[in-house]
Amino acid sequence: MPESFVVQRETQIAAPRASVFAFLTDPEKIVQWMGSEAVTEMHPGGLYLLKVGSATARGTFREVVPVHRLAYSFGWEGNDEVPPGSGLIEIDLIERDGGTLLRMTHSDLPSATHQASHAKGWAHYIDRLTKVASGEDPGPDRGPNGTRNA
C-alpha cells in the first residue's frame, strides 16, 4: 500500500460552533473566506464543489453532523495525482474557551510535495476562516501564494 501523506491543523476561533459550521457548509459563507463559487449538498453522498482561482475541487460528503463534524472526499479536477475524491478532509468542531476549537485532517495525499502544497493552502485558508467567523474582514483572497485574485 502506498504511503499516505497527511496535513493536520488546529485553531481556536472566537465564534460559536454553529457559526463556524455555517462558514464551512453554506456556499454564500464559504466564498467569504475561500474560493469564488461553492456547491454543498449536505448529506452523505452529496456533492462538495469549490472553485478556487482557475482550479475546481470536487468530492462527496461522507459525514455531516451539524455543528460537530464534517468529513468529505476531496481532489482537483484535471489533476491526475490528486483527482476528485482521492483525499479525505475531516473537520471536528469542539466547544472550548467560549469559542470553537477547529481540528482539521486532510489525509490520503499522494506525496510530500502535495502534502507541503496543501499544508500551505490550509494554513492560508484556515487563517481566513478564523478571521471571517470571528467577525473580521479577511480582505480579498490572493491565494496561499499571494497572487490570486479570487
mmCIF file of C-alpha atoms in Angstrom:
data_model
loop_
_atom_site.group_PDB
_atom_site.id
_atom_site.type_symbol
_atom_site.label_atom_id
_atom_site.label_comp_id
_atom_site.label_asym_id
_atom_site.label_seq_id
_atom_site.Cartn_x
_atom_site.Cartn_y
_atom_site.Cartn_z
ATOM 1 C CA MET A 1 0.000 0.000 0.000
ATOM 2 C CA PRO A 2 1.451 3.416 -0.913
ATOM 3 C CA GLU A 3 2.300 5.857 1.855
ATOM 4 C CA SER A 4 -0.379 8.422 2.657
ATOM 5 C CA PHE A 5 0.650 11.973 3.433
ATOM 6 C CA VAL A 6 -1.441 13.982 5.896
ATOM 7 C CA VAL A 7 -1.974 17.651 6.769
ATOM 8 C CA GLN A 8 -3.309 18.489 10.229
ATOM 9 C CA ARG A 9 -4.297 21.922 11.519
ATOM 10 C CA GLU A 10 -5.852 23.073 14.744
ATOM 11 C CA THR A 11 -7.027 26.570 15.610
ATOM 12 C CA GLN A 12 -9.183 28.325 18.169
ATOM 13 C CA ILE A 13 -11.933 30.503 16.662
ATOM 14 C CA ALA A 14 -13.715 33.208 18.664
ATOM 15 C CA ALA A 15 -17.170 32.154 17.465
ATOM 16 C CA PRO A 16 -19.775 29.540 18.396
ATOM 17 C CA ARG A 17 -19.706 26.154 16.651
ATOM 18 C CA ALA A 18 -22.935 26.892 14.756
ATOM 19 C CA SER A 19 -21.348 29.962 13.179
ATOM 20 C CA VAL A 20 -18.138 28.139 12.247
ATOM 21 C CA PHE A 21 -20.167 25.226 10.850
ATOM 22 C CA ALA A 22 -22.134 27.658 8.665
ATOM 23 C CA PHE A 23 -18.878 29.089 7.260
ATOM 24 C CA LEU A 24 -17.843 25.530 6.357
ATOM 25 C CA THR A 25 -21.123 24.463 4.759
ATOM 26 C CA ASP A 26 -23.154 27.422 3.434
ATOM 27 C CA PRO A 27 -21.918 28.259 -0.099
ATOM 28 C CA GLU A 28 -22.527 32.001 0.405
ATOM 29 C CA LYS A 29 -20.419 31.930 3.568
ATOM 30 C CA ILE A 30 -17.695 29.649 2.178
ATOM 31 C CA VAL A 31 -16.826 32.123 -0.586
ATOM 32 C CA GLN A 32 -16.271 34.860 2.011
ATOM 33 C CA TRP A 33 -13.039 33.103 3.007
ATOM 34 C CA MET A 34 -12.195 30.610 0.235
ATOM 35 C CA GLY A 35 -12.885 30.357 -3.467
ATOM 36 C CA SER A 36 -15.271 32.138 -5.781
ATOM 37 C CA GLU A 37 -18.032 29.538 -6.093
ATOM 38 C CA ALA A 38 -19.190 26.685 -3.864
ATOM 39 C CA VAL A 39 -21.834 23.962 -4.036
ATOM 40 C CA THR A 40 -22.646 21.833 -0.995
ATOM 41 C CA GLU A 41 -25.227 19.064 -0.787
ATOM 42 C CA MET A 42 -25.246 18.475 2.963
ATOM 43 C CA HIS A 43 -25.864 14.737 3.249
ATOM 44 C CA PRO A 44 -23.715 11.618 2.915
ATOM 45 C CA GLY A 45 -23.065 11.131 -0.803
ATOM 46 C CA GLY A 46 -23.860 14.801 -1.512
ATOM 47 C CA LEU A 47 -21.634 16.959 -3.699
ATOM 48 C CA TYR A 48 -18.849 19.202 -2.395
ATOM 49 C CA LEU A 49 -17.582 21.542 -5.124
ATOM 50 C CA LEU A 50 -15.345 24.580 -4.777
ATOM 51 C CA LYS A 51 -13.815 26.844 -7.435
ATOM 52 C CA VAL A 52 -10.536 28.392 -6.272
ATOM 53 C CA GLY A 53 -8.948 30.626 -8.887
ATOM 54 C CA SER A 54 -8.876 28.597 -12.094
ATOM 55 C CA ALA A 55 -8.996 25.248 -10.249
ATOM 56 C CA THR A 56 -12.047 23.249 -9.182
ATOM 57 C CA ALA A 57 -12.063 20.920 -6.174
ATOM 58 C CA ARG A 58 -14.701 18.211 -6.019
ATOM 59 C CA GLY A 59 -15.698 15.428 -3.673
ATOM 60 C CA THR A 60 -18.621 13.972 -1.762
ATOM 61 C CA PHE A 61 -19.731 14.263 1.823
ATOM 62 C CA ARG A 62 -19.214 11.161 3.945
ATOM 63 C CA GLU A 63 -20.346 12.540 7.313
ATOM 64 C CA VAL A 64 -22.433 15.575 8.190
ATOM 65 C CA VAL A 65 -23.083 16.047 11.906
ATOM 66 C CA PRO A 66 -24.371 19.630 12.249
ATOM 67 C CA VAL A 67 -22.177 21.877 14.378
ATOM 68 C CA HIS A 68 -19.903 18.948 15.323
ATOM 69 C CA ARG A 69 -18.257 17.206 12.358
ATOM 70 C CA LEU A 70 -17.781 17.136 8.595
ATOM 71 C CA ALA A 71 -15.990 14.556 6.502
ATOM 72 C CA TYR A 72 -15.778 14.726 2.732
ATOM 73 C CA SER A 73 -13.643 13.408 -0.079
ATOM 74 C CA PHE A 74 -11.602 15.987 -1.932
ATOM 75 C CA GLY A 75 -9.464 16.375 -5.037
ATOM 76 C CA TRP A 76 -8.858 18.577 -8.046
ATOM 77 C CA GLU A 77 -10.487 18.258 -11.463
ATOM 78 C CA GLY A 78 -7.884 17.698 -14.176
ATOM 79 C CA ASN A 79 -5.211 16.629 -11.652
ATOM 80 C CA ASP A 80 -4.085 13.038 -12.157
ATOM 81 C CA GLU A 81 -2.115 12.964 -8.890
ATOM 82 C CA VAL A 82 -4.884 14.392 -6.659
ATOM 83 C CA PRO A 83 -8.070 13.646 -8.635
ATOM 84 C CA PRO A 84 -11.574 14.455 -7.349
ATOM 85 C CA GLY A 85 -12.495 12.335 -4.355
ATOM 86 C CA SER A 86 -8.971 10.987 -3.770
ATOM 87 C CA GLY A 87 -8.305 12.709 -0.440
ATOM 88 C CA LEU A 88 -10.305 12.856 2.772
ATOM 89 C CA ILE A 89 -10.941 16.012 4.803
ATOM 90 C CA GLU A 90 -12.229 15.592 8.351
ATOM 91 C CA ILE A 91 -13.197 18.612 10.442
ATOM 92 C CA ASP A 92 -14.234 18.452 14.080
ATOM 93 C CA LEU A 93 -15.652 21.464 15.939
ATOM 94 C CA ILE A 94 -15.263 21.390 19.723
ATOM 95 C CA GLU A 95 -16.653 23.931 22.181
ATOM 96 C CA ARG A 96 -13.724 25.418 24.078
ATOM 97 C CA ASP A 97 -12.923 28.623 25.970
ATOM 98 C CA GLY A 98 -16.107 30.399 24.868
ATOM 99 C CA GLY A 99 -15.421 29.675 21.203
ATOM 100 C CA THR A 100 -14.691 26.774 18.884
ATOM 101 C CA LEU A 101 -11.638 24.594 18.529
ATOM 102 C CA LEU A 102 -11.375 23.515 14.881
ATOM 103 C CA ARG A 103 -9.418 20.325 14.192
ATOM 104 C CA MET A 104 -8.825 19.512 10.532
ATOM 105 C CA THR A 105 -7.144 16.481 9.000
ATOM 106 C CA HIS A 106 -6.569 16.158 5.240
ATOM 107 C CA SER A 107 -5.392 12.609 4.546
ATOM 108 C CA ASP A 108 -4.584 10.427 1.535
ATOM 109 C CA LEU A 109 -2.356 12.948 -0.202
ATOM 110 C CA PRO A 110 -0.048 11.132 -2.641
ATOM 111 C CA SER A 111 3.351 12.740 -1.938
ATOM 112 C CA ALA A 112 5.373 15.018 0.313
ATOM 113 C CA THR A 113 5.170 17.690 -2.405
ATOM 114 C CA HIS A 114 1.370 17.638 -2.354
ATOM 115 C CA GLN A 115 1.409 17.492 1.438
ATOM 116 C CA ALA A 116 3.520 20.672 1.569
ATOM 117 C CA SER A 117 1.359 22.437 -1.026
ATOM 118 C CA HIS A 118 -1.889 21.564 0.753
ATOM 119 C CA ALA A 119 -0.379 22.476 4.156
ATOM 120 C CA LYS A 120 0.399 25.950 2.796
ATOM 121 C CA GLY A 121 -3.113 26.245 1.368
ATOM 122 C CA TRP A 122 -4.795 25.101 4.574
ATOM 123 C CA ALA A 123 -2.696 27.498 6.701
ATOM 124 C CA HIS A 124 -3.809 30.364 4.457
ATOM 125 C CA TYR A 125 -7.491 29.403 4.336
ATOM 126 C CA ILE A 126 -7.911 28.424 7.982
ATOM 127 C CA ASP A 127 -6.450 31.813 8.924
ATOM 128 C CA ARG A 128 -9.055 33.468 6.663
ATOM 129 C CA LEU A 129 -11.840 31.279 8.135
ATOM 130 C CA THR A 130 -10.747 32.204 11.664
ATOM 131 C CA LYS A 131 -10.989 35.906 10.789
ATOM 132 C CA VAL A 132 -14.331 35.832 8.988
ATOM 133 C CA ALA A 133 -16.025 33.563 11.570
ATOM 134 C CA SER A 134 -14.820 35.939 14.307
ATOM 135 C CA GLY A 135 -16.431 38.901 12.550
ATOM 136 C CA GLU A 136 -13.302 40.302 10.882
ATOM 137 C CA ASP A 137 -12.920 41.103 7.196
ATOM 138 C CA PRO A 138 -10.223 38.793 5.805
ATOM 139 C CA GLY A 139 -9.820 41.072 2.771
ATOM 140 C CA PRO A 140 -9.609 39.893 -0.829
ATOM 141 C CA ASP A 141 -8.291 36.385 -1.280
ATOM 142 C CA ARG A 142 -4.979 36.422 -3.099
ATOM 143 C CA GLY A 143 -4.468 32.683 -2.549
ATOM 144 C CA PRO A 144 -1.792 30.963 -0.485
ATOM 145 C CA ASN A 145 0.953 32.323 -2.760
ATOM 146 C CA GLY A 146 -0.317 35.896 -2.507
ATOM 147 C CA THR A 147 -1.002 36.252 -6.227
ATOM 148 C CA ARG A 148 -4.524 35.015 -6.933
ATOM 149 C CA ASN A 149 -7.423 37.388 -7.460
ATOM 150 C CA ALA A 150 -10.415 35.380 -6.330
#
